[in-house]
Amino acid sequence: MLLKKLSEKLGDPGKFLIPCDFPGMEICHALADLGASINLMPLSIWKKLSLLELTPTRMTLELVDRSITRPKGVTEDVFVKVGKFHFLTDFVVVDFEADPRVPLILGRSFLRTGRALIDVYAEEITLMYNPKSSNPTLVSDDLISENNSFKVPIVKSSSLTLTPFGESDFILEEIED
């Protein structure tokens, strides 16, 4: 009789956080949300970073608790540093109270820009630079010519005090007026 060894059954890794750097912020993690089509930034962080004017929007967001909120606007072309790369990103700015250590939500557009490959088992995300792109959306430092990818360990979010949303998922749904 031949017995096959079964692979170990693993649990849900839960939400994952991406470490990012901004001037004037000691610790900053962003919640990566594959369900979100937008990138989200609290109004308090927008003010702290002294970013350019907000572009008005008629967007309405429905949060996971079914509450409806209207964004203050959209801030465009913000550089988000992850590892050695700087990603050009647009954020929808909303007035809500966020954990200062996890102030941002990065959606699918950010992950696509960074050509993200997410290894759930290894708990890491690989971000890549495409030097052949005719329309570069990514700027990096001098190390870019040596290596066009960068592995970032995904920060464990097992502590409920580290994520601003506790046990619930944060779902953004754009609804029309």
PDB file of C-alpha atoms in Angstrom:
ATOM      1  CA  MET A   1       0.000   0.000   0.000  1.00  0.00           C
ATOM      2  CA  LEU A   2       1.387   3.375  -1.025  1.00  0.00           C
ATOM      3  CA  LEU A   3       0.594   6.353   1.206  1.00  0.00           C
ATOM      4  CA  LYS A   4       0.970   9.854  -0.076  1.00  0.00           C
ATOM      5  CA  LYS A   5       2.049  12.500   2.348  1.00  0.00           C
ATOM      6  CA  LEU A   6      -0.505  15.293   2.427  1.00  0.00           C
ATOM      7  CA  SER A   7       0.590  18.879   2.578  1.00  0.00           C
ATOM      8  CA  GLU A   8       0.009  20.713   5.808  1.00  0.00           C
ATOM      9  CA  LYS A   9      -3.336  22.491   6.013  1.00  0.00           C
ATOM     10  CA  LEU A  10      -2.746  26.166   6.693  1.00  0.00           C
ATOM     11  CA  GLY A  11      -5.118  28.766   8.044  1.00  0.00           C
ATOM     12  CA  ASP A  12      -6.236  32.080   6.639  1.00  0.00           C
ATOM     13  CA  PRO A  13      -3.337  34.548   6.669  1.00  0.00           C
ATOM     14  CA  GLY A  14      -5.812  37.396   7.147  1.00  0.00           C
ATOM     15  CA  LYS A  15      -5.179  40.939   6.033  1.00  0.00           C
ATOM     16  CA  PHE A  16      -1.695  41.998   5.085  1.00  0.00           C
ATOM     17  CA  LEU A  17       0.106  45.276   5.490  1.00  0.00           C
ATOM     18  CA  ILE A  18       2.785  46.787   3.271  1.00  0.00           C
ATOM     19  CA  PRO A  19       5.494  48.894   4.956  1.00  0.00           C
ATOM     20  CA  CYS A  20       5.877  52.272   3.249  1.00  0.00           C
ATOM     21  CA  ASP A  21       7.821  55.468   3.915  1.00  0.00           C
ATOM     22  CA  PHE A  22       6.620  59.053   3.964  1.00  0.00           C
ATOM     23  CA  PRO A  23       8.565  62.096   5.157  1.00  0.00           C
ATOM     24  CA  GLY A  24       7.504  63.055   8.670  1.00  0.00           C
ATOM     25  CA  MET A  25       5.931  59.684   9.489  1.00  0.00           C
ATOM     26  CA  GLU A  26       7.910  57.382  11.745  1.00  0.00           C
ATOM     27  CA  ILE A  27       5.996  54.162  11.059  1.00  0.00           C
ATOM     28  CA  CYS A  28       3.602  53.713   8.167  1.00  0.00           C
ATOM     29  CA  HIS A  29       1.892  50.568   6.975  1.00  0.00           C
ATOM     30  CA  ALA A  30      -0.716  50.359   4.241  1.00  0.00           C
ATOM     31  CA  LEU A  31      -3.487  47.801   4.139  1.00  0.00           C
ATOM     32  CA  ALA A  32      -3.393  46.006   0.780  1.00  0.00           C
ATOM     33  CA  ASP A  33      -6.966  45.462  -0.355  1.00  0.00           C
ATOM     34  CA  LEU A  34      -7.507  43.423  -3.520  1.00  0.00           C
ATOM     35  CA  GLY A  35     -11.211  44.205  -3.257  1.00  0.00           C
ATOM     36  CA  ALA A  36     -10.711  47.964  -3.503  1.00  0.00           C
ATOM     37  CA  SER A  37     -10.561  49.716  -6.849  1.00  0.00           C
ATOM     38  CA  ILE A  38      -9.252  52.899  -5.221  1.00  0.00           C
ATOM     39  CA  ASN A  39      -6.454  53.921  -2.874  1.00  0.00           C
ATOM     40  CA  LEU A  40      -7.668  55.588   0.319  1.00  0.00           C
ATOM     41  CA  MET A  41      -6.030  58.211   2.547  1.00  0.00           C
ATOM     42  CA  PRO A  42      -7.446  59.879   5.683  1.00  0.00           C
ATOM     43  CA  LEU A  43      -7.838  63.665   5.579  1.00  0.00           C
ATOM     44  CA  SER A  44      -5.522  64.008   8.609  1.00  0.00           C
ATOM     45  CA  ILE A  45      -2.659  62.285   6.748  1.00  0.00           C
ATOM     46  CA  TRP A  46      -3.265  64.416   3.641  1.00  0.00           C
ATOM     47  CA  LYS A  47      -2.905  67.535   5.808  1.00  0.00           C
ATOM     48  CA  LYS A  48       0.174  66.157   7.613  1.00  0.00           C
ATOM     49  CA  LEU A  49       1.940  65.439   4.313  1.00  0.00           C
ATOM     50  CA  SER A  50       1.080  68.929   2.965  1.00  0.00           C
ATOM     51  CA  LEU A  51       0.011  67.503  -0.365  1.00  0.00           C
ATOM     52  CA  LEU A  52      -1.312  69.539  -3.288  1.00  0.00           C
ATOM     53  CA  GLU A  53      -4.923  70.642  -3.628  1.00  0.00           C
ATOM     54  CA  LEU A  54      -7.690  68.089  -3.709  1.00  0.00           C
ATOM     55  CA  THR A  55      -9.535  67.535  -6.955  1.00  0.00           C
ATOM     56  CA  PRO A  56     -13.300  67.581  -6.300  1.00  0.00           C
ATOM     57  CA  THR A  57     -15.200  64.323  -6.785  1.00  0.00           C
ATOM     58  CA  ARG A  58     -18.869  63.334  -6.803  1.00  0.00           C
ATOM     59  CA  MET A  59     -17.942  59.834  -5.642  1.00  0.00           C
ATOM     60  CA  THR A  60     -19.885  58.244  -2.790  1.00  0.00           C
ATOM     61  CA  LEU A  61     -18.415  55.355  -0.805  1.00  0.00           C
ATOM     62  CA  GLU A  62     -20.264  52.649   1.071  1.00  0.00           C
ATOM     63  CA  LEU A  63     -18.256  51.184   3.934  1.00  0.00           C
ATOM     64  CA  VAL A  64     -18.514  47.648   5.264  1.00  0.00           C
ATOM     65  CA  ASP A  65     -20.775  48.814   8.108  1.00  0.00           C
ATOM     66  CA  ARG A  66     -23.150  50.105   5.376  1.00  0.00           C
ATOM     67  CA  SER A  67     -22.483  53.737   6.279  1.00  0.00           C
ATOM     68  CA  ILE A  68     -22.219  56.152   3.364  1.00  0.00           C
ATOM     69  CA  THR A  69     -19.431  58.713   3.147  1.00  0.00           C
ATOM     70  CA  ARG A  70     -18.464  61.358   0.644  1.00  0.00           C
ATOM     71  CA  PRO A  71     -14.740  61.854   0.016  1.00  0.00           C
ATOM     72  CA  LYS A  72     -13.214  65.295   0.503  1.00  0.00           C
ATOM     73  CA  GLY A  73     -11.557  64.906  -2.900  1.00  0.00           C
ATOM     74  CA  VAL A  74      -8.792  63.132  -4.795  1.00  0.00           C
ATOM     75  CA  THR A  75      -5.088  63.849  -4.397  1.00  0.00           C
ATOM     76  CA  GLU A  76      -3.164  62.916  -7.510  1.00  0.00           C
ATOM     77  CA  ASP A  77       0.402  61.854  -8.232  1.00  0.00           C
ATOM     78  CA  VAL A  78       1.513  61.093  -4.663  1.00  0.00           C
ATOM     79  CA  PHE A  79       4.818  59.234  -4.374  1.00  0.00           C
ATOM     80  CA  VAL A  80       4.539  56.198  -2.093  1.00  0.00           C
ATOM     81  CA  LYS A  81       7.905  54.674  -1.173  1.00  0.00           C
ATOM     82  CA  VAL A  82       7.959  50.917  -0.677  1.00  0.00           C
ATOM     83  CA  GLY A  83      11.448  49.527  -0.214  1.00  0.00           C
ATOM     84  CA  LYS A  84      13.642  51.151  -2.844  1.00  0.00           C
ATOM     85  CA  PHE A  85      10.817  52.084  -5.222  1.00  0.00           C
ATOM     86  CA  HIS A  86       8.629  55.174  -5.384  1.00  0.00           C
ATOM     87  CA  PHE A  87       5.179  54.562  -6.869  1.00  0.00           C
ATOM     88  CA  LEU A  88       3.120  57.377  -8.345  1.00  0.00           C
ATOM     89  CA  THR A  89      -0.358  56.930  -6.880  1.00  0.00           C
ATOM     90  CA  ASP A  90      -3.711  58.718  -6.685  1.00  0.00           C
ATOM     91  CA  PHE A  91      -5.648  58.647  -3.404  1.00  0.00           C
ATOM     92  CA  VAL A  92      -9.261  59.290  -2.534  1.00  0.00           C
ATOM     93  CA  VAL A  93      -9.177  61.419   0.637  1.00  0.00           C
ATOM     94  CA  VAL A  94     -11.834  60.680   3.269  1.00  0.00           C
ATOM     95  CA  ASP A  95     -12.377  62.277   6.676  1.00  0.00           C
ATOM     96  CA  PHE A  96     -12.220  59.283   9.024  1.00  0.00           C
ATOM     97  CA  GLU A  97     -10.276  58.351  12.144  1.00  0.00           C
ATOM     98  CA  ALA A  98      -7.497  55.918  11.220  1.00  0.00           C
ATOM     99  CA  ASP A  99      -4.788  54.196  13.186  1.00  0.00           C
ATOM    100  CA  PRO A 100      -1.719  56.390  12.496  1.00  0.00           C
ATOM    101  CA  ARG A 101       0.396  53.245  11.950  1.00  0.00           C
ATOM    102  CA  VAL A 102      -1.962  51.955   9.220  1.00  0.00           C
ATOM    103  CA  PRO A 103      -3.263  55.118   7.599  1.00  0.00           C
ATOM    104  CA  LEU A 104      -3.530  54.023   3.971  1.00  0.00           C
ATOM    105  CA  ILE A 105      -5.492  51.499   1.950  1.00  0.00           C
ATOM    106  CA  LEU A 106      -3.831  50.472  -1.291  1.00  0.00           C
ATOM    107  CA  GLY A 107      -6.125  48.942  -3.877  1.00  0.00           C
ATOM    108  CA  ARG A 108      -5.707  46.998  -7.075  1.00  0.00           C
ATOM    109  CA  SER A 109      -4.447  49.971  -9.100  1.00  0.00           C
ATOM    110  CA  PHE A 110      -1.451  50.401  -6.785  1.00  0.00           C
ATOM    111  CA  LEU A 111      -0.666  46.687  -6.814  1.00  0.00           C
ATOM    112  CA  ARG A 112      -0.904  46.615 -10.594  1.00  0.00           C
ATOM    113  CA  THR A 113       1.352  49.659 -10.963  1.00  0.00           C
ATOM    114  CA  GLY A 114       3.994  47.890  -8.890  1.00  0.00           C
ATOM    115  CA  ARG A 115       3.494  44.660 -10.842  1.00  0.00           C
ATOM    116  CA  ALA A 116       2.954  43.024  -7.465  1.00  0.00           C
ATOM    117  CA  LEU A 117       3.367  39.290  -7.057  1.00  0.00           C
ATOM    118  CA  ILE A 118       1.932  38.233  -3.725  1.00  0.00           C
ATOM    119  CA  ASP A 119       3.197  34.993  -2.185  1.00  0.00           C
ATOM    120  CA  VAL A 120       0.630  34.250   0.492  1.00  0.00           C
ATOM    121  CA  TYR A 121       2.533  31.196   1.762  1.00  0.00           C
ATOM    122  CA  ALA A 122       5.851  33.021   2.198  1.00  0.00           C
ATOM    123  CA  GLU A 123       4.015  36.152   3.378  1.00  0.00           C
ATOM    124  CA  GLU A 124       5.873  38.467   1.040  1.00  0.00           C
ATOM    125  CA  ILE A 125       5.116  40.701  -1.882  1.00  0.00           C
ATOM    126  CA  THR A 126       7.477  41.250  -4.805  1.00  0.00           C
ATOM    127  CA  LEU A 127       7.304  44.633  -6.519  1.00  0.00           C
ATOM    128  CA  MET A 128       8.878  45.039  -9.937  1.00  0.00           C
ATOM    129  CA  TYR A 129      10.053  47.867 -12.125  1.00  0.00           C
ATOM    130  CA  ASN A 130       9.570  47.732 -15.885  1.00  0.00           C
ATOM    131  CA  PRO A 131      12.371  49.768 -17.496  1.00  0.00           C
ATOM    132  CA  LYS A 132      10.960  49.076 -20.991  1.00  0.00           C
ATOM    133  CA  SER A 133       7.666  50.797 -20.240  1.00  0.00           C
ATOM    134  CA  SER A 134       7.000  53.704 -22.592  1.00  0.00           C
ATOM    135  CA  ASN A 135       4.941  55.399 -19.903  1.00  0.00           C
ATOM    136  CA  PRO A 136       6.810  54.827 -16.637  1.00  0.00           C
ATOM    137  CA  THR A 137       4.637  55.033 -13.568  1.00  0.00           C
ATOM    138  CA  LEU A 138       7.406  54.115 -11.205  1.00  0.00           C
ATOM    139  CA  VAL A 139      10.484  56.022 -10.134  1.00  0.00           C
ATOM    140  CA  SER A 140      13.290  54.535  -8.074  1.00  0.00           C
ATOM    141  CA  ASP A 141      16.694  55.311  -6.682  1.00  0.00           C
ATOM    142  CA  ASP A 142      20.131  54.438  -8.080  1.00  0.00           C
ATOM    143  CA  LEU A 143      19.783  50.759  -7.163  1.00  0.00           C
ATOM    144  CA  ILE A 144      17.181  50.205  -9.847  1.00  0.00           C
ATOM    145  CA  SER A 145      19.671  49.405 -12.593  1.00  0.00           C
ATOM    146  CA  GLU A 146      21.118  46.596 -10.489  1.00  0.00           C
ATOM    147  CA  ASN A 147      17.857  44.807  -9.758  1.00  0.00           C
ATOM    148  CA  ASN A 148      14.398  45.406 -11.190  1.00  0.00           C
ATOM    149  CA  SER A 149      12.501  43.735  -8.348  1.00  0.00           C
ATOM    150  CA  PHE A 150      12.285  44.138  -4.608  1.00  0.00           C
ATOM    151  CA  LYS A 151      10.812  41.697  -2.082  1.00  0.00           C
ATOM    152  CA  VAL A 152       8.977  43.244   0.836  1.00  0.00           C
ATOM    153  CA  PRO A 153       7.965  41.147   3.834  1.00  0.00           C
ATOM    154  CA  ILE A 154       4.268  41.449   4.504  1.00  0.00           C
ATOM    155  CA  VAL A 155       3.702  42.804   7.996  1.00  0.00           C
ATOM    156  CA  LYS A 156       1.637  40.443  10.107  1.00  0.00           C
ATOM    157  CA  SER A 157      -1.686  41.939  11.075  1.00  0.00           C
ATOM    158  CA  SER A 158      -2.505  39.441  13.797  1.00  0.00           C
ATOM    159  CA  SER A 159      -2.794  42.177  16.406  1.00  0.00           C
ATOM    160  CA  LEU A 160      -6.219  43.826  16.358  1.00  0.00           C
ATOM    161  CA  THR A 161      -4.600  46.986  17.684  1.00  0.00           C
ATOM    162  CA  LEU A 162      -2.512  47.303  14.516  1.00  0.00           C
ATOM    163  CA  THR A 163      -5.367  47.483  12.033  1.00  0.00           C
ATOM    164  CA  PRO A 164      -7.944  50.251  12.129  1.00  0.00           C
ATOM    165  CA  PHE A 165     -10.772  47.922  11.157  1.00  0.00           C
ATOM    166  CA  GLY A 166     -10.581  45.229  13.843  1.00  0.00           C
ATOM    167  CA  GLU A 167     -12.103  41.916  12.805  1.00  0.00           C
ATOM    168  CA  SER A 168     -14.175  43.329   9.954  1.00  0.00           C
ATOM    169  CA  ASP A 169     -13.067  43.681   6.382  1.00  0.00           C
ATOM    170  CA  PHE A 170     -13.049  47.170   4.945  1.00  0.00           C
ATOM    171  CA  ILE A 171     -15.018  47.156   1.739  1.00  0.00           C
ATOM    172  CA  LEU A 172     -15.259  50.172  -0.510  1.00  0.00           C
ATOM    173  CA  GLU A 173     -17.988  50.335  -3.070  1.00  0.00           C
ATOM    174  CA  GLU A 174     -18.402  53.306  -5.354  1.00  0.00           C
ATOM    175  CA  ILE A 175     -22.069  54.138  -5.806  1.00  0.00           C
ATOM    176  CA  GLU A 176     -23.625  56.641  -8.154  1.00  0.00           C
ATOM    177  CA  ASP A 177     -25.667  59.646  -7.035  1.00  0.00           C
TER     178      ASP A 177
END
